[in-house]
Tab-separated table of C-alpha atoms and ligand atoms in Angstrom:
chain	number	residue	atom	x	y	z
A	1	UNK	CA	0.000	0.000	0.000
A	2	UNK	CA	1.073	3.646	-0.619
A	3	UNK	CA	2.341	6.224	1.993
A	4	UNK	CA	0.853	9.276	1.520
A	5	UNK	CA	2.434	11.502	4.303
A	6	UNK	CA	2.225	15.179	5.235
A	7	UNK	CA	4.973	17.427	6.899
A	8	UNK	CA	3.361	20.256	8.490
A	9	UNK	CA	7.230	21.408	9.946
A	10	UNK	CA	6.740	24.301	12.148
A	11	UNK	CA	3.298	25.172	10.889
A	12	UNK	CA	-0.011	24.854	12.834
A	13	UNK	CA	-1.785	25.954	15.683
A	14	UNK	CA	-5.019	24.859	17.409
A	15	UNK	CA	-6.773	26.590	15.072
A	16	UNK	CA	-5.398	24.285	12.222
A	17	UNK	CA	-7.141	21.118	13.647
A	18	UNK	CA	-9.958	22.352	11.491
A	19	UNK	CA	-7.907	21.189	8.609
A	20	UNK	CA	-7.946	18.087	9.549
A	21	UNK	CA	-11.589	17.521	10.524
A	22	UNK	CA	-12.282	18.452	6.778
A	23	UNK	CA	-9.912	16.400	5.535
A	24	UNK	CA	-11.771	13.543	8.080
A	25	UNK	CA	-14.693	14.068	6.272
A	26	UNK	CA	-13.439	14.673	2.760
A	27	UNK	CA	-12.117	11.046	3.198
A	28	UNK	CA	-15.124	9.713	4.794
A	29	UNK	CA	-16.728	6.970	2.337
A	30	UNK	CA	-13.622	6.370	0.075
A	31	UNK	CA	-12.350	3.504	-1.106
A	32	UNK	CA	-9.213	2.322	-2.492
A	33	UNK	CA	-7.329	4.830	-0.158
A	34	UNK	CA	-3.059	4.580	0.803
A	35	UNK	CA	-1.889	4.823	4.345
A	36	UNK	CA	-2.455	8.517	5.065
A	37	UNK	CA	-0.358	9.867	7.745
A	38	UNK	CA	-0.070	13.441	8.949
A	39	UNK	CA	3.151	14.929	10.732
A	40	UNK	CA	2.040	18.099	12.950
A	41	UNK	CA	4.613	19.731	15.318
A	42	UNK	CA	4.615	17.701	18.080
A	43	UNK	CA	2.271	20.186	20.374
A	44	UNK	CA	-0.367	19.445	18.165
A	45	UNK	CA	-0.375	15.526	18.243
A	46	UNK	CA	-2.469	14.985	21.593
A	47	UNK	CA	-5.225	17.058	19.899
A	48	UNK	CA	-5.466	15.751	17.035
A	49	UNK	CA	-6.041	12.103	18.725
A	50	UNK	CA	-10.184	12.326	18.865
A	51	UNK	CA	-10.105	14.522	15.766
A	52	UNK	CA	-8.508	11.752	13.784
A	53	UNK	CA	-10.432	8.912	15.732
A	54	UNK	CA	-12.799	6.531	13.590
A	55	UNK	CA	-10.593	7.798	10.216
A	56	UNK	CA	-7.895	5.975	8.042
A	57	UNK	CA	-5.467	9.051	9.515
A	58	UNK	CA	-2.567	7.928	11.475
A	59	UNK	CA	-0.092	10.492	13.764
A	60	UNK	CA	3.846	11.199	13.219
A	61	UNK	CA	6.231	12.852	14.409
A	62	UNK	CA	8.862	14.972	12.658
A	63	UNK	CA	11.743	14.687	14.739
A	64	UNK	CA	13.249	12.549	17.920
A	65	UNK	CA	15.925	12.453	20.106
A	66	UNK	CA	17.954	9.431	20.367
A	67	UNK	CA	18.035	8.798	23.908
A	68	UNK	CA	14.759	8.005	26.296
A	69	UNK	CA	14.740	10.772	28.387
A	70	UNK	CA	17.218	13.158	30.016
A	71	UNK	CA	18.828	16.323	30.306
A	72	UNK	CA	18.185	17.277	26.534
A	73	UNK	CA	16.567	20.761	26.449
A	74	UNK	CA	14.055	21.479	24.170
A	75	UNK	CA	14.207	17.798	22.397
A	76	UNK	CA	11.644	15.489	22.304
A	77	UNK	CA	12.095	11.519	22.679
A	78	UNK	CA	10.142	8.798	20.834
A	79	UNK	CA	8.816	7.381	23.879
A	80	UNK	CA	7.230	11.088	23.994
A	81	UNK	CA	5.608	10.912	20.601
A	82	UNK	CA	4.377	7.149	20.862
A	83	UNK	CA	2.673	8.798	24.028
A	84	UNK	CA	0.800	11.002	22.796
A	85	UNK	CA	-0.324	9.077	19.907
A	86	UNK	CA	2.291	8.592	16.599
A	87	UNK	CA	3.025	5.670	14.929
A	88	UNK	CA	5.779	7.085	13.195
A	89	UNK	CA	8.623	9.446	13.103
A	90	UNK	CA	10.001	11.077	10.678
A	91	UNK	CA	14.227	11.187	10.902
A	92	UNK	CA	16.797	12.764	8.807
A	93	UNK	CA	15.266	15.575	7.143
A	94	UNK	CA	17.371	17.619	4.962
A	95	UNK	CA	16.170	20.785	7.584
A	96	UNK	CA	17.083	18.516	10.696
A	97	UNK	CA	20.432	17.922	9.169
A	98	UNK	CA	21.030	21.372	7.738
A	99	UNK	CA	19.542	23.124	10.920
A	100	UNK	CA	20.735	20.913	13.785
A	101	UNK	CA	23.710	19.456	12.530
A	102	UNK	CA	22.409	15.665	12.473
A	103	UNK	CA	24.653	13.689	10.784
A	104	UNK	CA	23.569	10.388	9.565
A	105	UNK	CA	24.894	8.041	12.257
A	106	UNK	CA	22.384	10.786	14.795
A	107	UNK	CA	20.042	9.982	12.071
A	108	UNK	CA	20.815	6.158	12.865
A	109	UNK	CA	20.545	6.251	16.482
A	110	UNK	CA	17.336	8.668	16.045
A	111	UNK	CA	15.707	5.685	14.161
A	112	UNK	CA	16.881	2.806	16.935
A	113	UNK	CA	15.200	4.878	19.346
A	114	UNK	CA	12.232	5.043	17.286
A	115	UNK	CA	12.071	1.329	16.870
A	116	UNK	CA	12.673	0.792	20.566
A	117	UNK	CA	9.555	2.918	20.968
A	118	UNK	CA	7.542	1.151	18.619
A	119	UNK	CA	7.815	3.788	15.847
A	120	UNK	CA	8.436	3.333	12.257
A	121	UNK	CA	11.111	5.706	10.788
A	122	UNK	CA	10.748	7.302	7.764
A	123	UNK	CA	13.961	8.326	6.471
A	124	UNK	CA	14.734	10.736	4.640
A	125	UNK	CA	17.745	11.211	2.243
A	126	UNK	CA	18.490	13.118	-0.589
A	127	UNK	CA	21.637	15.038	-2.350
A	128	UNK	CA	21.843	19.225	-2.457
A	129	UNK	CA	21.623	21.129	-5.333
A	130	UNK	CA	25.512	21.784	-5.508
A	131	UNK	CA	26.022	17.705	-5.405
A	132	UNK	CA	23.571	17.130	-7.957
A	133	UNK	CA	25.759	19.931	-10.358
A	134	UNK	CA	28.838	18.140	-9.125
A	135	UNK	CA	27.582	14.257	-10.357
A	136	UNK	CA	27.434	13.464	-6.941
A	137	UNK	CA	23.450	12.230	-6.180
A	138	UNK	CA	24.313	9.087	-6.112
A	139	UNK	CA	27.974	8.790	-4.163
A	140	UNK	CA	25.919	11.080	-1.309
A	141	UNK	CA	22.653	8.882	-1.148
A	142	UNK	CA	24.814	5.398	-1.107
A	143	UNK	CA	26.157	7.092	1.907
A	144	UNK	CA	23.289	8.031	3.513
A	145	UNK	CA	21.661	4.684	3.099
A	146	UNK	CA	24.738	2.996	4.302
A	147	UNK	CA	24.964	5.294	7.393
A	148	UNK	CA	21.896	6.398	8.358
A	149	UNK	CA	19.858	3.285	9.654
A	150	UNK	CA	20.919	-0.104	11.307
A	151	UNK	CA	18.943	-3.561	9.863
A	152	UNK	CA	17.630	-4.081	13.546
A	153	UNK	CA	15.781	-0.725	13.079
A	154	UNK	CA	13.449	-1.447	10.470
A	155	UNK	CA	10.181	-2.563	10.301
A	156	UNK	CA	7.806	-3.517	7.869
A	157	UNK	CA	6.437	-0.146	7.865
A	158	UNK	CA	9.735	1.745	7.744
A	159	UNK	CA	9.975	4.244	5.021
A	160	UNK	CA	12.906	5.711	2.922
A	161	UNK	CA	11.876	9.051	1.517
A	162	UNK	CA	14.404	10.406	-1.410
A	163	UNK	CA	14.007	14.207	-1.133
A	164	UNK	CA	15.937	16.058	-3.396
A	165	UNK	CA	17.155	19.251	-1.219
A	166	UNK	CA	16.762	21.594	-4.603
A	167	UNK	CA	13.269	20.644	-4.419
A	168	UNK	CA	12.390	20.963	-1.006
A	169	UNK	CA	9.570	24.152	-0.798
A	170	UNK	CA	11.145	25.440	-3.743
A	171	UNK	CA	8.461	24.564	-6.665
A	172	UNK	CA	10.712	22.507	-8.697
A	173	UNK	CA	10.537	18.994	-8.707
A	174	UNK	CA	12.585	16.321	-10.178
A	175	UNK	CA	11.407	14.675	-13.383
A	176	UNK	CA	9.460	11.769	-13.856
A	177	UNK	CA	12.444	10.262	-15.306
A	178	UNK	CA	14.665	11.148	-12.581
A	179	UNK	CA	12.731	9.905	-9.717
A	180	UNK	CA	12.504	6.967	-11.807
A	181	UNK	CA	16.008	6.578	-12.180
A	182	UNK	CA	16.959	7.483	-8.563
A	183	UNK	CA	14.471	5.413	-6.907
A	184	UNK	CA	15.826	2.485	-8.570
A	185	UNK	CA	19.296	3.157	-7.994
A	186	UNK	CA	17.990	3.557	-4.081
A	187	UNK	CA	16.070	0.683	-4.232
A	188	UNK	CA	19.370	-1.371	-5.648
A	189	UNK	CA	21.603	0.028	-2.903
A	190	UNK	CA	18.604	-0.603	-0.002
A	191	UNK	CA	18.617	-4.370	-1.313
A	192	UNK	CA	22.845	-4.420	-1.151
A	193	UNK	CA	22.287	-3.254	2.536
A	194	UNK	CA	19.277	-5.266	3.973
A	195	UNK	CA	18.349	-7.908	2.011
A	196	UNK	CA	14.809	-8.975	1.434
A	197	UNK	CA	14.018	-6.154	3.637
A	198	UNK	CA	15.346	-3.681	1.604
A	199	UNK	CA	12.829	-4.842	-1.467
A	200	UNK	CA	9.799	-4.256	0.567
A	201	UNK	CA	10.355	-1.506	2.249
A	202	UNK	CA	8.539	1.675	0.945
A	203	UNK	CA	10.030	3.977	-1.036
A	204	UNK	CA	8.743	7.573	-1.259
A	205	UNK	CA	9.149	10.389	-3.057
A	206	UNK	CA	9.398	14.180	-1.418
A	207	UNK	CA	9.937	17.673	-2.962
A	208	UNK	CA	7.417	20.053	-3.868
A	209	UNK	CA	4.700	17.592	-4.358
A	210	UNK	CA	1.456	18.834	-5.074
A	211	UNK	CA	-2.566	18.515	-6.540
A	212	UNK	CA	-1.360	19.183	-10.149
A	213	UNK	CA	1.894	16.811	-10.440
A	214	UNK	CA	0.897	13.843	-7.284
A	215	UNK	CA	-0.983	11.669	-9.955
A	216	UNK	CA	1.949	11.276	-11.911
A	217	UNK	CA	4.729	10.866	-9.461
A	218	UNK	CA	2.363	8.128	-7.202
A	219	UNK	CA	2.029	6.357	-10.466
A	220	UNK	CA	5.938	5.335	-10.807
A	221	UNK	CA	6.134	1.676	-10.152
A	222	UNK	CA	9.182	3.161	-8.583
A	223	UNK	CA	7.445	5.342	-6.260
A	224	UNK	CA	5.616	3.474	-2.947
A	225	UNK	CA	4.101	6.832	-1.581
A	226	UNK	CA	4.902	10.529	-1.512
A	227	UNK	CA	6.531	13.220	1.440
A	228	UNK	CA	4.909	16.461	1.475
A	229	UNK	CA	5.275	19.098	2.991
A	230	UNK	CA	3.748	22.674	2.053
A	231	UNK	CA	0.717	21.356	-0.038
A	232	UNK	CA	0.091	19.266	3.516
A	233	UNK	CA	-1.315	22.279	5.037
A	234	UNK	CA	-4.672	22.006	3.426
A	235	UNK	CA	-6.921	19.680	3.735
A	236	UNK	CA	-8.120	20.143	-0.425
A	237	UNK	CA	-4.633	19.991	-1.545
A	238	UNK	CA	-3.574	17.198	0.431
A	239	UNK	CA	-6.793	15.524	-0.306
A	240	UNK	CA	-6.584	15.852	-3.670
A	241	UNK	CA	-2.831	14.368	-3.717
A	242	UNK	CA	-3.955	11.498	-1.512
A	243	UNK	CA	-6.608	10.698	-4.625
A	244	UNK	CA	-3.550	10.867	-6.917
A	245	UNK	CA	-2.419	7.692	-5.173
A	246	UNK	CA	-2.590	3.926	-6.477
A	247	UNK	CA	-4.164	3.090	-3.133
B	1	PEP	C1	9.248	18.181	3.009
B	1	PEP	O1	9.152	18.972	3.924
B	1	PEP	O2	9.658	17.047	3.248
B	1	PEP	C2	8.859	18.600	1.658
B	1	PEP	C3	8.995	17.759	0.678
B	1	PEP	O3	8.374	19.886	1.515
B	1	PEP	P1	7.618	20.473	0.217
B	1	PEP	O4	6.552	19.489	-0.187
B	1	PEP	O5	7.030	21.772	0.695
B	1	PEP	O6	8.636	20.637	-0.855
């Protein structure tokens, strides 16, 4: 089954829970649907827990710390999010690494934690805009998916997202052709590093998605769900990329 999987990043109030009561009841009687999941800042997730009751909507988190608990500031642990309702975490984002410094083996112990909470990951990996010039894409995402999550972390809903950096809020999104191209070489590597593991395990696509190009990208072979993050933000838009999907 597709992913379909918003990132609302640090967007949303209480007043934004209406957008997800309208998207509860834009989904209600549909069939054929992917596994929707919605990432709200983490102040949000308690609240949305009787909102999203009843629906095919499922919680995540953007962002966890790797240890349980502690004298960590301002961080939030997985045991935290599980609490208050996720299923999922989302580790590695291009603005996580860019704006906290994670590396990928943080990234690595970010996603044991999460499986020690009973999270799935979804992680994220993609190449900048200067690699991609250089020729690099692929030399930085074989790293990535070498160094960024342990075997013993997965499971069977674990997600790889390949976002593009260059197409991260920017309105430009890689081509049909690339994603095609990339996912496979992902997919290729993912199998090198886990085994039967790495064929099952879903591979999304993030970067700009939106209403008018979803359809296309979620129909890729190559492409097992999408990451998105502005067009998340309302419940038409998202709900109109969530009908893009194969189911
Ligand atoms: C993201 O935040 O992961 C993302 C892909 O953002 P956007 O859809 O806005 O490009």
């Amino acid at each position: 089954m597709q992913l379909v999987t918003g990132n609302w990043k640090m967007n949303g109030l209480k007043s934004s829970l209406k957008e997800i009561e309208s998207l509860v009841s834009g989904l209600r009687g549909r069939t054929r649907l992917p596994e929707i999941l919605v990432c709200p800042p983490a102040t949000l997730l308690q609240s949305l827990g009787p909102v999203i009751q009843g629906s095919p909507i499922k919680l995540g988190g953007q962002a966890c710390h790797a240890k349980e608990s502690g004298a960590h500031t301002g961080d939030i642990s997985a045991d935290m999010l599980k609490d208050a309702g996720a299923s999922y975490v989302i580790v590695g984002h291009s603005e996580r690494r860019t704006d906290h410094k994670e590396t990928s083996s943080d990234v690595a112990a970010q996603a044991a934690a999460a499986r020690r909470a009973g999270l799935s990951a979804i992680v994220c990996i993609g190449e900048s805009e200067a690699q991609k010039n250089e020729g690099g894409t692929e030399q930085i995402l074989a790293q990535q998916i070498q160094a960024s999550v342990t075997a013993d972390s997965l499971t069977p809903e674990t997600a790889f997202a390949y976002e593009p950096i260059w197409a991260i809020g920017t309105g430009k999104t890689a081509s049909l052709n690339d994603i095609d191209r990339t996912h496979s070489f992902i997919r290729a590597r993912l199998e090198e590093r886990f085994g039967l593991p790495g064929k099952t395990v879903r591979l999304l696509y993030g970067g700009s998605v939106k209403p008018s190009n979803a359809r296309e990208i979620l129909n890729l072979t190559s492409v097992d769900g999408v990451l998105v993050g502005g067009a998340s933000l309302k419940a038409d838009e998202f709900l109109a990329i969530i009908e893009g999907s194969r189911g």
